[in-house]
PDB file of C-alpha atoms and ligand atoms in Angstrom:
ATOM      1  CA  MET A   1       2.595  18.813 -18.439  1.00  0.00           C
ATOM      2  CA  TYR A   2      -0.021  16.967 -16.417  1.00  0.00           C
ATOM      3  CA  LYS A   3       2.652  14.844 -14.802  1.00  0.00           C
ATOM      4  CA  LEU A   4       4.579  17.948 -13.845  1.00  0.00           C
ATOM      5  CA  LEU A   5       1.449  19.537 -12.429  1.00  0.00           C
ATOM      6  CA  ARG A   6       0.658  16.410 -10.509  1.00  0.00           C
ATOM      7  CA  LEU A   7       4.177  16.295  -9.066  1.00  0.00           C
ATOM      8  CA  ILE A   8       3.944  19.869  -7.936  1.00  0.00           C
ATOM      9  CA  LEU A   9       0.493  19.414  -6.439  1.00  0.00           C
ATOM     10  CA  LEU A  10       1.437  16.245  -4.638  1.00  0.00           C
ATOM     11  CA  ALA A  11       4.561  17.802  -3.250  1.00  0.00           C
ATOM     12  CA  LEU A  12       2.675  20.824  -2.049  1.00  0.00           C
ATOM     13  CA  LEU A  13      -0.006  18.974  -0.147  1.00  0.00           C
ATOM     14  CA  PRO A  14       2.010  18.650   3.057  1.00  0.00           C
ATOM     15  CA  MET A  15       3.056  22.271   2.885  1.00  0.00           C
ATOM     16  CA  GLN A  16      -0.493  23.513   2.639  1.00  0.00           C
ATOM     17  CA  ALA A  17      -1.414  21.421   5.600  1.00  0.00           C
ATOM     18  CA  VAL A  18       1.395  22.801   7.706  1.00  0.00           C
ATOM     19  CA  ASN A  19       0.310  26.310   6.884  1.00  0.00           C
ATOM     20  CA  ALA A  20      -3.319  25.688   7.627  1.00  0.00           C
ATOM     21  CA  ASN A  21      -4.777  26.656  10.970  1.00  0.00           C
ATOM     22  CA  GLU A  22      -5.653  23.276  12.351  1.00  0.00           C
ATOM     23  CA  MET A  23      -7.115  21.407  15.228  1.00  0.00           C
ATOM     24  CA  THR A  24      -4.436  20.221  17.582  1.00  0.00           C
ATOM     25  CA  MET A  25      -6.018  16.862  18.324  1.00  0.00           C
ATOM     26  CA  ARG A  26      -4.116  14.011  16.778  1.00  0.00           C
ATOM     27  CA  ILE A  27      -6.864  11.848  15.523  1.00  0.00           C
ATOM     28  CA  VAL A  28      -4.607   9.230  14.117  1.00  0.00           C
ATOM     29  CA  GLY A  29      -3.809   8.872  17.802  1.00  0.00           C
ATOM     30  CA  GLY A  30      -0.075   8.273  17.605  1.00  0.00           C
ATOM     31  CA  ASN A  31       3.017   9.412  19.441  1.00  0.00           C
ATOM     32  CA  PRO A  32       6.368  10.707  18.259  1.00  0.00           C
ATOM     33  CA  VAL A  33       9.109   8.078  18.306  1.00  0.00           C
ATOM     34  CA  GLY A  34      12.557   8.404  19.871  1.00  0.00           C
ATOM     35  CA  GLN A  35      15.592   9.542  17.937  1.00  0.00           C
ATOM     36  CA  ASN A  36      17.022   6.130  17.267  1.00  0.00           C
ATOM     37  CA  ALA A  37      13.794   4.202  16.865  1.00  0.00           C
ATOM     38  CA  TRP A  38      13.041   2.049  13.826  1.00  0.00           C
ATOM     39  CA  PRO A  39      16.398   2.271  11.997  1.00  0.00           C
ATOM     40  CA  SER A  40      15.051   0.238   9.062  1.00  0.00           C
ATOM     41  CA  VAL A  41      12.279   2.714   8.285  1.00  0.00           C
ATOM     42  CA  VAL A  42      12.988   5.257   5.585  1.00  0.00           C
ATOM     43  CA  ALA A  43      11.170   8.183   4.041  1.00  0.00           C
ATOM     44  CA  ILE A  44      10.783   8.343   0.289  1.00  0.00           C
ATOM     45  CA  LYS A  45      11.125  11.939  -0.819  1.00  0.00           C
ATOM     46  CA  THR A  46      10.764  13.602  -4.166  1.00  0.00           C
ATOM     47  CA  THR A  47      13.984  15.059  -5.530  1.00  0.00           C
ATOM     48  CA  ARG A  48      11.945  17.945  -6.891  1.00  0.00           C
ATOM     49  CA  ASP A  49      11.379  19.542  -3.511  1.00  0.00           C
ATOM     50  CA  GLY A  50      12.325  17.127  -0.758  1.00  0.00           C
ATOM     51  CA  GLN A  51       8.788  16.504   0.472  1.00  0.00           C
ATOM     52  CA  VAL A  52       7.991  13.120   1.983  1.00  0.00           C
ATOM     53  CA  LEU A  53       5.976  11.144  -0.534  1.00  0.00           C
ATOM     54  CA  CYS A  54       5.783   7.839   1.306  1.00  0.00           C
ATOM     55  CA  GLY A  55       7.430   5.599   3.845  1.00  0.00           C
ATOM     56  CA  GLY A  56       9.365   2.409   3.226  1.00  0.00           C
ATOM     57  CA  ASN A  57      11.276  -0.269   5.075  1.00  0.00           C
ATOM     58  CA  LEU A  58      14.764  -1.647   4.464  1.00  0.00           C
ATOM     59  CA  ILE A  59      14.256  -5.385   4.298  1.00  0.00           C
ATOM     60  CA  HIS A  60      17.724  -5.990   2.825  1.00  0.00           C
ATOM     61  CA  PRO A  61      20.815  -3.733   2.684  1.00  0.00           C
ATOM     62  CA  MET A  62      19.989  -2.953  -0.949  1.00  0.00           C
ATOM     63  CA  TRP A  63      16.184  -3.017  -0.976  1.00  0.00           C
ATOM     64  CA  VAL A  64      13.376  -0.861   0.364  1.00  0.00           C
ATOM     65  CA  LEU A  65       9.899  -2.375   0.520  1.00  0.00           C
ATOM     66  CA  THR A  66       7.112   0.109  -0.189  1.00  0.00           C
ATOM     67  CA  ALA A  67       3.672   0.398  -1.805  1.00  0.00           C
ATOM     68  CA  GLY A  68       3.076   0.251  -5.562  1.00  0.00           C
ATOM     69  CA  HIS A  69       0.876   3.344  -5.412  1.00  0.00           C
ATOM     70  CA  CYS A  70       3.847   5.342  -4.100  1.00  0.00           C
ATOM     71  CA  ILE A  71       5.406   4.835  -7.520  1.00  0.00           C
ATOM     72  CA  LYS A  72       2.491   5.020  -9.899  1.00  0.00           C
ATOM     73  CA  GLY A  73      -1.233   5.413  -9.984  1.00  0.00           C
ATOM     74  CA  GLU A  74      -4.032   7.774 -10.696  1.00  0.00           C
ATOM     75  CA  ALA A  75      -5.040  10.710  -8.587  1.00  0.00           C
ATOM     76  CA  GLU A  76      -7.837  13.108  -9.444  1.00  0.00           C
ATOM     77  CA  GLY A  77      -8.011  11.520 -12.856  1.00  0.00           C
ATOM     78  CA  LEU A  78      -4.350  12.150 -13.624  1.00  0.00           C
ATOM     79  CA  TYR A  79      -1.812   9.397 -14.149  1.00  0.00           C
ATOM     80  CA  TYR A  80       1.487   9.729 -12.309  1.00  0.00           C
ATOM     81  CA  GLU A  81       4.607   7.608 -12.326  1.00  0.00           C
ATOM     82  CA  TYR A  82       7.940   8.220 -10.660  1.00  0.00           C
ATOM     83  CA  GLY A  83      11.249   7.110 -12.085  1.00  0.00           C
ATOM     84  CA  THR A  84      14.557   6.577 -10.270  1.00  0.00           C
ATOM     85  CA  PRO A  85      15.742  10.206 -10.701  1.00  0.00           C
ATOM     86  CA  ASP A  86      12.504  11.514  -9.166  1.00  0.00           C
ATOM     87  CA  LEU A  87      12.974   9.871  -5.766  1.00  0.00           C
ATOM     88  CA  VAL A  88      15.500   9.805  -2.955  1.00  0.00           C
ATOM     89  CA  ILE A  89      15.616   7.728   0.231  1.00  0.00           C
ATOM     90  CA  PHE A  90      16.014   9.442   3.597  1.00  0.00           C
ATOM     91  CA  SER A  91      17.399   7.145   6.288  1.00  0.00           C
ATOM     92  CA  GLY A  92      19.252   7.161   9.572  1.00  0.00           C
ATOM     93  CA  ALA A  93      17.002   9.539  11.491  1.00  0.00           C
ATOM     94  CA  THR A  94      13.433   9.758  12.695  1.00  0.00           C
ATOM     95  CA  GLY A  95      13.454  13.549  12.513  1.00  0.00           C
ATOM     96  CA  LEU A  96      13.300  14.908   9.001  1.00  0.00           C
ATOM     97  CA  ASP A  97      15.524  17.817  10.054  1.00  0.00           C
ATOM     98  CA  SER A  98      18.053  15.688  11.927  1.00  0.00           C
ATOM     99  CA  PRO A  99      21.716  16.101  10.940  1.00  0.00           C
ATOM    100  CA  ASN A 100      22.016  12.297  11.176  1.00  0.00           C
ATOM    101  CA  GLY A 101      19.705  11.810   8.234  1.00  0.00           C
ATOM    102  CA  ARG A 102      21.247  10.914   4.907  1.00  0.00           C
ATOM    103  CA  HIS A 103      19.916  10.743   1.406  1.00  0.00           C
ATOM    104  CA  MET A 104      20.536   7.892  -0.969  1.00  0.00           C
ATOM    105  CA  GLN A 105      19.713   7.516  -4.598  1.00  0.00           C
ATOM    106  CA  ILE A 106      17.733   4.676  -6.128  1.00  0.00           C
ATOM    107  CA  GLN A 107      19.049   2.607  -9.016  1.00  0.00           C
ATOM    108  CA  ARG A 108      16.025   0.484  -9.773  1.00  0.00           C
ATOM    109  CA  ILE A 109      12.281   0.424  -9.128  1.00  0.00           C
ATOM    110  CA  VAL A 110      10.257  -2.791  -9.310  1.00  0.00           C
ATOM    111  CA  VAL A 111       6.487  -2.442  -9.002  1.00  0.00           C
ATOM    112  CA  HIS A 112       4.562  -5.709  -8.627  1.00  0.00           C
ATOM    113  CA  PRO A 113       3.523  -6.788 -12.137  1.00  0.00           C
ATOM    114  CA  ASN A 114      -0.074  -7.319 -10.965  1.00  0.00           C
ATOM    115  CA  TYR A 115      -0.429  -4.040  -9.095  1.00  0.00           C
ATOM    116  CA  ASN A 116      -3.876  -2.779  -9.973  1.00  0.00           C
ATOM    117  CA  MET A 117      -4.171   0.933  -9.599  1.00  0.00           C
ATOM    118  CA  SER A 118      -7.926   1.029  -9.771  1.00  0.00           C
ATOM    119  CA  ASN A 119      -8.613  -1.257  -6.792  1.00  0.00           C
ATOM    120  CA  GLY A 120      -5.217  -1.188  -5.078  1.00  0.00           C
ATOM    121  CA  ALA A 121      -4.601  -4.929  -5.318  1.00  0.00           C
ATOM    122  CA  ASN A 122      -0.969  -6.115  -5.097  1.00  0.00           C
ATOM    123  CA  ASP A 123       0.078  -2.709  -3.826  1.00  0.00           C
ATOM    124  CA  VAL A 124       3.753  -3.519  -3.405  1.00  0.00           C
ATOM    125  CA  ALA A 125       7.030  -2.258  -4.857  1.00  0.00           C
ATOM    126  CA  LEU A 126      10.741  -2.620  -4.225  1.00  0.00           C
ATOM    127  CA  LEU A 127      13.322   0.126  -4.584  1.00  0.00           C
ATOM    128  CA  MET A 128      16.948  -0.842  -5.102  1.00  0.00           C
ATOM    129  CA  LEU A 129      19.409   1.551  -3.488  1.00  0.00           C
ATOM    130  CA  SER A 130      22.478   2.842  -5.299  1.00  0.00           C
ATOM    131  CA  ALA A 131      24.640   1.471  -2.460  1.00  0.00           C
ATOM    132  CA  PRO A 132      23.925  -0.837   0.476  1.00  0.00           C
ATOM    133  CA  LEU A 133      22.735   0.484   3.819  1.00  0.00           C
ATOM    134  CA  GLU A 134      24.088  -1.940   6.372  1.00  0.00           C
ATOM    135  CA  GLY A 135      22.985  -2.750   9.853  1.00  0.00           C
ATOM    136  CA  ALA A 136      19.438  -1.508   9.693  1.00  0.00           C
ATOM    137  CA  THR A 137      17.361  -4.151   7.988  1.00  0.00           C
ATOM    138  CA  MET A 138      14.130  -5.645   9.273  1.00  0.00           C
ATOM    139  CA  PRO A 139      13.063  -9.130   8.210  1.00  0.00           C
ATOM    140  CA  VAL A 140       9.677  -9.632   6.619  1.00  0.00           C
ATOM    141  CA  TYR A 141       7.177 -11.870   8.362  1.00  0.00           C
ATOM    142  CA  ALA A 142       6.315 -14.713   6.037  1.00  0.00           C
ATOM    143  CA  ASP A 143       3.408 -15.853   8.197  1.00  0.00           C
ATOM    144  CA  ASN A 144      -0.055 -14.536   9.007  1.00  0.00           C
ATOM    145  CA  PRO A 145      -0.280 -13.251  12.565  1.00  0.00           C
ATOM    146  CA  ALA A 146      -3.437 -14.001  14.536  1.00  0.00           C
ATOM    147  CA  PRO A 147      -6.216 -11.409  14.605  1.00  0.00           C
ATOM    148  CA  GLY A 148      -5.947  -9.292  17.727  1.00  0.00           C
ATOM    149  CA  THR A 149      -2.137  -9.282  17.622  1.00  0.00           C
ATOM    150  CA  PRO A 150      -0.924  -5.743  18.328  1.00  0.00           C
ATOM    151  CA  ALA A 151       0.829  -4.296  15.305  1.00  0.00           C
ATOM    152  CA  THR A 152       2.742  -1.036  15.070  1.00  0.00           C
ATOM    153  CA  VAL A 153       2.672   1.303  12.107  1.00  0.00           C
ATOM    154  CA  VAL A 154       5.016   4.255  11.716  1.00  0.00           C
ATOM    155  CA  GLY A 155       5.470   7.183   9.390  1.00  0.00           C
ATOM    156  CA  TRP A 156       5.532  10.904   8.717  1.00  0.00           C
ATOM    157  CA  GLY A 157       1.944  11.035   7.465  1.00  0.00           C
ATOM    158  CA  ALA A 158      -0.916  13.314   8.479  1.00  0.00           C
ATOM    159  CA  ARG A 159      -1.806  13.452  12.172  1.00  0.00           C
ATOM    160  CA  THR A 160      -5.159  15.084  11.610  1.00  0.00           C
ATOM    161  CA  ALA A 161      -7.602  13.214   9.389  1.00  0.00           C
ATOM    162  CA  LYS A 162      -9.636  16.318   8.625  1.00  0.00           C
ATOM    163  CA  ALA A 163      -7.899  19.616   9.051  1.00  0.00           C
ATOM    164  CA  ASN A 164      -9.851  22.856   8.657  1.00  0.00           C
ATOM    165  CA  ASN A 165      -9.606  22.572   4.911  1.00  0.00           C
ATOM    166  CA  GLY A 166     -11.339  19.179   5.127  1.00  0.00           C
ATOM    167  CA  TYR A 167      -8.191  17.360   4.055  1.00  0.00           C
ATOM    168  CA  PRO A 168      -5.700  15.346   6.097  1.00  0.00           C
ATOM    169  CA  GLY A 169      -3.032  17.601   7.547  1.00  0.00           C
ATOM    170  CA  ASN A 170      -0.805  18.432  10.512  1.00  0.00           C
ATOM    171  CA  TYR A 171       2.228  16.662   9.082  1.00  0.00           C
ATOM    172  CA  PRO A 172       4.996  15.984  11.614  1.00  0.00           C
ATOM    173  CA  ARG A 173       8.752  16.443  11.189  1.00  0.00           C
ATOM    174  CA  GLN A 174       9.348  13.646  13.700  1.00  0.00           C
ATOM    175  CA  MET A 175       8.246  10.111  12.841  1.00  0.00           C
ATOM    176  CA  GLU A 176       5.090   8.968  14.647  1.00  0.00           C
ATOM    177  CA  GLN A 177       3.977   5.513  15.652  1.00  0.00           C
ATOM    178  CA  VAL A 178       0.725   3.917  16.677  1.00  0.00           C
ATOM    179  CA  THR A 179      -0.201   0.386  17.703  1.00  0.00           C
ATOM    180  CA  VAL A 180      -3.416  -1.201  16.457  1.00  0.00           C
ATOM    181  CA  PRO A 181      -4.802  -4.741  16.586  1.00  0.00           C
ATOM    182  CA  ILE A 182      -4.940  -6.933  13.504  1.00  0.00           C
ATOM    183  CA  VAL A 183      -8.520  -7.422  12.350  1.00  0.00           C
ATOM    184  CA  PRO A 184      -9.814 -10.548  10.585  1.00  0.00           C
ATOM    185  CA  ASN A 185     -10.544 -10.000   6.899  1.00  0.00           C
ATOM    186  CA  GLU A 186     -14.181 -11.085   7.459  1.00  0.00           C
ATOM    187  CA  VAL A 187     -14.669  -8.240   9.937  1.00  0.00           C
ATOM    188  CA  CYS A 188     -13.008  -5.798   7.540  1.00  0.00           C
ATOM    189  CA  ASN A 189     -15.327  -7.028   4.782  1.00  0.00           C
ATOM    190  CA  ALA A 190     -18.518  -6.479   6.812  1.00  0.00           C
ATOM    191  CA  PRO A 191     -21.120  -4.185   5.213  1.00  0.00           C
ATOM    192  CA  ASN A 192     -20.381  -1.356   7.671  1.00  0.00           C
ATOM    193  CA  SER A 193     -16.695  -1.706   6.909  1.00  0.00           C
ATOM    194  CA  TYR A 194     -15.392  -2.381   3.391  1.00  0.00           C
ATOM    195  CA  GLY A 195     -18.192  -4.668   2.222  1.00  0.00           C
ATOM    196  CA  GLY A 196     -16.199  -7.280   0.310  1.00  0.00           C
ATOM    197  CA  LYS A 197     -13.450  -5.120  -1.127  1.00  0.00           C
ATOM    198  CA  ILE A 198     -10.708  -6.677   1.030  1.00  0.00           C
ATOM    199  CA  GLN A 199      -8.854  -9.458  -0.770  1.00  0.00           C
ATOM    200  CA  SER A 200      -6.954 -12.251   0.967  1.00  0.00           C
ATOM    201  CA  SER A 201      -3.656 -10.580   0.054  1.00  0.00           C
ATOM    202  CA  MET A 202      -4.728  -7.510   2.024  1.00  0.00           C
ATOM    203  CA  LEU A 203      -4.721  -7.120   5.789  1.00  0.00           C
ATOM    204  CA  CYS A 204      -6.688  -4.792   8.056  1.00  0.00           C
ATOM    205  CA  ALA A 205      -5.731  -3.298  11.391  1.00  0.00           C
ATOM    206  CA  GLY A 206      -7.390  -0.845  13.729  1.00  0.00           C
ATOM    207  CA  TYR A 207     -10.083  -0.429  16.367  1.00  0.00           C
ATOM    208  CA  PRO A 208     -13.804  -0.753  15.534  1.00  0.00           C
ATOM    209  CA  GLN A 209     -14.356   2.729  16.978  1.00  0.00           C
ATOM    210  CA  GLY A 210     -11.426   4.156  14.991  1.00  0.00           C
ATOM    211  CA  GLY A 211      -9.231   6.843  16.497  1.00  0.00           C
ATOM    212  CA  ARG A 212      -5.882   5.273  15.689  1.00  0.00           C
ATOM    213  CA  ASP A 213      -4.731   4.698  12.175  1.00  0.00           C
ATOM    214  CA  ALA A 214      -2.196   5.415   9.471  1.00  0.00           C
ATOM    215  CA  CYS A 215      -3.099   8.315   7.186  1.00  0.00           C
ATOM    216  CA  VAL A 216      -2.064  10.076   3.992  1.00  0.00           C
ATOM    217  CA  GLY A 217       1.715  10.201   3.708  1.00  0.00           C
ATOM    218  CA  ASP A 218       2.218   7.007   5.708  1.00  0.00           C
ATOM    219  CA  SER A 219       1.717   4.897   2.601  1.00  0.00           C
ATOM    220  CA  GLY A 220       4.445   2.438   1.831  1.00  0.00           C
ATOM    221  CA  GLY A 221       5.556   2.355   5.460  1.00  0.00           C
ATOM    222  CA  PRO A 222       5.647  -0.846   7.504  1.00  0.00           C
ATOM    223  CA  LEU A 223       3.126  -2.469   9.828  1.00  0.00           C
ATOM    224  CA  MET A 224       5.177  -4.566  12.243  1.00  0.00           C
ATOM    225  CA  VAL A 225       4.671  -7.194  14.919  1.00  0.00           C
ATOM    226  CA  GLN A 226       7.043  -8.367  17.588  1.00  0.00           C
ATOM    227  CA  GLN A 227       8.079 -11.997  17.465  1.00  0.00           C
ATOM    228  CA  ASN A 228      10.573 -13.419  19.961  1.00  0.00           C
ATOM    229  CA  GLY A 229      11.690  -9.910  20.805  1.00  0.00           C
ATOM    230  CA  VAL A 230      12.328  -8.955  17.177  1.00  0.00           C
ATOM    231  CA  TYR A 231      10.073  -6.836  15.007  1.00  0.00           C
ATOM    232  CA  ARG A 232       9.058  -8.156  11.636  1.00  0.00           C
ATOM    233  CA  GLN A 233       7.123  -6.497   8.869  1.00  0.00           C
ATOM    234  CA  ILE A 234       3.671  -7.925   8.203  1.00  0.00           C
ATOM    235  CA  GLY A 235       2.038  -5.145   6.220  1.00  0.00           C
ATOM    236  CA  ILE A 236       2.580  -2.160   3.941  1.00  0.00           C
ATOM    237  CA  VAL A 237       0.376   0.928   4.431  1.00  0.00           C
ATOM    238  CA  SER A 238      -1.885   0.852   1.408  1.00  0.00           C
ATOM    239  CA  GLN A 239      -5.382   2.308   1.631  1.00  0.00           C
ATOM    240  CA  GLY A 240      -8.255   3.365   3.841  1.00  0.00           C
ATOM    241  CA  GLU A 241     -11.457   5.319   3.648  1.00  0.00           C
ATOM    242  CA  GLY A 242     -10.531   8.547   5.360  1.00  0.00           C
ATOM    243  CA  CYS A 243      -8.320   7.991   8.382  1.00  0.00           C
ATOM    244  CA  ALA A 244      -9.118   6.589  11.818  1.00  0.00           C
ATOM    245  CA  MET A 245     -12.864   6.443  11.137  1.00  0.00           C
ATOM    246  CA  ALA A 246     -15.104   3.940  12.921  1.00  0.00           C
ATOM    247  CA  GLY A 247     -15.400   0.719  10.940  1.00  0.00           C
ATOM    248  CA  LYS A 248     -12.927   1.949   8.329  1.00  0.00           C
ATOM    249  CA  TYR A 249      -9.837   0.056   9.326  1.00  0.00           C
ATOM    250  CA  GLY A 250      -6.447   0.753   7.824  1.00  0.00           C
ATOM    251  CA  ILE A 251      -5.837  -1.491   4.803  1.00  0.00           C
ATOM    252  CA  TYR A 252      -2.372  -2.935   4.360  1.00  0.00           C
ATOM    253  CA  THR A 253      -0.706  -5.119   1.759  1.00  0.00           C
ATOM    254  CA  ARG A 254      -0.281  -8.532   3.399  1.00  0.00           C
ATOM    255  CA  VAL A 255       3.474  -9.053   3.166  1.00  0.00           C
ATOM    256  CA  ALA A 256       3.250 -12.831   3.666  1.00  0.00           C
ATOM    257  CA  SER A 257       1.372 -13.112   0.361  1.00  0.00           C
ATOM    258  CA  TYR A 258       4.356 -11.585  -1.431  1.00  0.00           C
ATOM    259  CA  ALA A 259       7.224 -13.275   0.423  1.00  0.00           C
ATOM    260  CA  GLY A 260       8.185 -15.306  -2.666  1.00  0.00           C
ATOM    261  CA  TRP A 261       8.069 -12.320  -4.979  1.00  0.00           C
ATOM    262  CA  ILE A 262      10.084 -10.174  -2.552  1.00  0.00           C
ATOM    263  CA  GLN A 263      12.728 -12.842  -2.025  1.00  0.00           C
ATOM    264  CA  GLN A 264      13.321 -13.128  -5.750  1.00  0.00           C
ATOM    265  CA  PHE A 265      14.926  -9.702  -5.516  1.00  0.00           C
ATOM    266  CA  ALA A 266      16.023  -9.485  -1.897  1.00  0.00           C
ATOM    267  CA  PRO A 267      17.002 -13.020  -0.938  1.00  0.00           C
ATOM    268  CA  PRO A 268      17.655 -13.993   2.674  1.00  0.00           C
ATOM    269  CA  PRO A 269      20.008 -14.462   4.428  1.00  0.00           C
ATOM    270  CA  TYR A 270      20.997 -10.873   4.153  1.00  0.00           C
ATOM    271  CA  ALA A 271      24.702 -10.926   3.372  1.00  0.00           C
ATOM    272  CA  GLN A 272      26.728  -8.097   4.833  1.00  0.00           C
ATOM    273  CA  ALA A 273      28.180  -6.219   1.910  1.00  0.00           C
ATOM    274  CA  PRO A 274      30.826  -3.523   2.456  1.00  0.00           C
ATOM    275  CA  VAL A 275      29.434  -0.179   3.523  1.00  0.00           C
ATOM    276  CA  ALA A 276      29.635   2.238   0.649  1.00  0.00           C
ATOM    277  CA  GLN A 277      27.621   5.318   1.337  1.00  0.00           C
ATOM    278  CA  ALA A 278      28.093   8.525  -0.563  1.00  0.00           C
ATOM    279  CA  SER A 279      30.130  10.914   1.565  1.00  0.00           C
ATOM    280  CA  ASP A 280      27.532  13.632   1.497  1.00  0.00           C
ATOM    281  CA  PRO A 281      24.498  12.444  -0.404  1.00  0.00           C
ATOM    282  CA  ARG A 282      22.860  15.791   0.197  1.00  0.00           C
ATOM    283  CA  ALA A 283      25.399  17.447  -2.064  1.00  0.00           C
ATOM    284  CA  ASN A 284      23.672  16.180  -5.199  1.00  0.00           C
ATOM    285  CA  TYR A 285      20.228  16.546  -3.803  1.00  0.00           C
ATOM    286  CA  PRO A 286      18.386  19.817  -4.354  1.00  0.00           C
ATOM    287  CA  GLY A 287      16.494  21.039  -1.343  1.00  0.00           C
ATOM    288  CA  GLY A 288      18.782  19.566   1.286  1.00  0.00           C
ATOM    289  CA  ALA A 289      17.347  17.930   4.350  1.00  0.00           C
ATOM    290  CA  GLY A 290      13.664  18.598   4.141  1.00  0.00           C
ATOM    291  CA  THR A 291      13.777  22.302   3.507  1.00  0.00           C
ATOM    292  CA  LEU A 292      10.690  24.015   2.181  1.00  0.00           C
ATOM    293  CA  ASN A 293      11.453  26.023  -0.927  1.00  0.00           C
ATOM    294  CA  ILE A 294       8.648  28.403  -1.598  1.00  0.00           C
ATOM    295  CA  THR A 295       9.523  29.739  -4.993  1.00  0.00           C
ATOM    296  CA  TRP A 296       7.257  31.673  -7.274  1.00  0.00           C
ATOM    297  CA  LEU A 297       6.598  28.396  -9.076  1.00  0.00           C
ATOM    298  CA  GLY A 298       5.563  26.841  -5.796  1.00  0.00           C
ATOM    299  CA  PHE A 299       3.289  29.767  -5.148  1.00  0.00           C
ATOM    300  CA  LEU A 300       1.702  29.383  -8.539  1.00  0.00           C
ATOM    301  CA  ALA A 301       1.235  25.668  -7.918  1.00  0.00           C
ATOM    302  CA  LEU A 302      -0.332  26.392  -4.542  1.00  0.00           C
ATOM    303  CA  LEU A 303      -2.860  28.627  -6.251  1.00  0.00           C
ATOM    304  CA  LEU A 304      -3.577  25.925  -8.807  1.00  0.00           C
ATOM    305  CA  CYS A 305      -3.891  23.453  -6.007  1.00  0.00           C
ATOM    306  CA  LEU A 306      -6.446  25.596  -4.216  1.00  0.00           C
ATOM    307  CA  VAL A 307      -8.416  26.035  -7.414  1.00  0.00           C
ATOM    308  CA  LYS A 308      -8.351  22.288  -8.004  1.00  0.00           C
ATOM    309  CA  LYS A 309      -9.334  21.567  -4.460  1.00  0.00           C
ATOM    310  CA  TYR A 310     -12.383  23.722  -4.899  1.00  0.00           C
ATOM    311  CA  ARG A 311     -13.424  21.765  -7.936  1.00  0.00           C
ATOM    312  CA  PHE A 312     -12.816  18.364  -6.401  1.00  0.00           C
ATOM    313  CA  ARG A 313     -14.038  19.138  -2.920  1.00  0.00           C
ATOM    314  CA  SER A 314     -17.019  16.796  -3.106  1.00  0.00           C
ATOM    315  CA  GLN A 315     -14.929  13.827  -4.126  1.00  0.00           C
ATOM    316  CA  PRO A 316     -13.920  11.217  -1.568  1.00  0.00           C
ATOM    317  CA  GLN A 317     -10.294  10.978  -0.503  1.00  0.00           C
ATOM    318  CA  GLY A 318      -8.310   8.627  -2.686  1.00  0.00           C
ATOM    319  CA  ILE A 319      -5.795   6.077  -1.583  1.00  0.00           C
TER     320      ILE A 319
HETATM  321  N1  LIG B 401      -2.995   5.961   0.552  1.00  0.00           N
HETATM  322  C1  LIG B 401      -2.515   6.771   1.614  1.00  0.00           C
HETATM  323  C2  LIG B 401      -1.164   7.372   1.245  1.00  0.00           C
HETATM  324  O1  LIG B 401      -0.878   7.475   0.092  1.00  0.00           O
HETATM  325  C3  LIG B 401      -2.442   6.047   2.914  1.00  0.00           C
HETATM  326  C4  LIG B 401      -3.713   5.454   3.291  1.00  0.00           C
HETATM  327  C5  LIG B 401      -3.743   4.857   4.614  1.00  0.00           C
HETATM  328  N2  LIG B 401      -4.987   5.192   5.177  1.00  0.00           N
HETATM  329  C6  LIG B 401      -5.475   4.685   6.280  1.00  0.00           C
HETATM  330  N3  LIG B 401      -6.600   5.125   6.707  1.00  0.00           N
HETATM  331  N4  LIG B 401      -4.827   3.754   6.934  1.00  0.00           N
HETATM  332  O2  LIG B 401      -0.418   7.881   2.061  1.00  0.00           O
END
């Protein structure tokens, strides 16, 4: 029952935000991307209602790299865990309402065995698709880029860190991107920043004054750097205190630290397997392409959500 409640609440968060009367300023400071940008980046949606749960990146025709906390964790004291039937991958479009978008099922979920849901360490997971998605993969970066290197993060997460309800909101339908410099771990561990919480397998990026950052809903999506004209993934959106706040850089899973683990499942070179996509994956997917179904159950859940929010208002935002 709690899991069900949690699923409903989580799925409703973006909807509430869209309905709220919000500031127009985009404090994560990004811009919408073009229609054909970032073909390897996917949205992970819940099959329950088609809401975007997280982002991910196709690092192999069969595998999506994402964050462990997109799959399981604890939120507001409740444990949640998604299984393969609960999730669907949206790919092929940067607009959630685009007719070019397609949905694919997942056949396997692998969360890092050392993922620690209390401190967010080893926040990495791999999702195996039911069929390969060719021609859109992005290689992972098995090296550590120098601090100061501009890195780009993309996703469909909140554009406003604190909407009128005090929660992140203003969720876009079009993917957004923002470029931020990589920050040395020592800087990110300073007392006015994260004070020692950042492990060597984590990576920080952002400006000291804040203003540009990933936010809730961007989790699992890639942080990328350009190398010899090709983008490679160096980070996975993982955590952050609030969004875009001064001194509170975005915290990413450092992909280089997991290159060996990732390659066990998704080995390079990435062989081109025959394309075998379901003819209309939306047919077996309730909700279609990102439609909002406001049923009486949804309404009830919204009420519950508001009640809960009242009770938990004083608590800090989780990961
Ligand atoms: N944990 C958040 C999510 O589930 C993303 C956190 C990123 N926050 C940040 N300030 N960079 O979507």
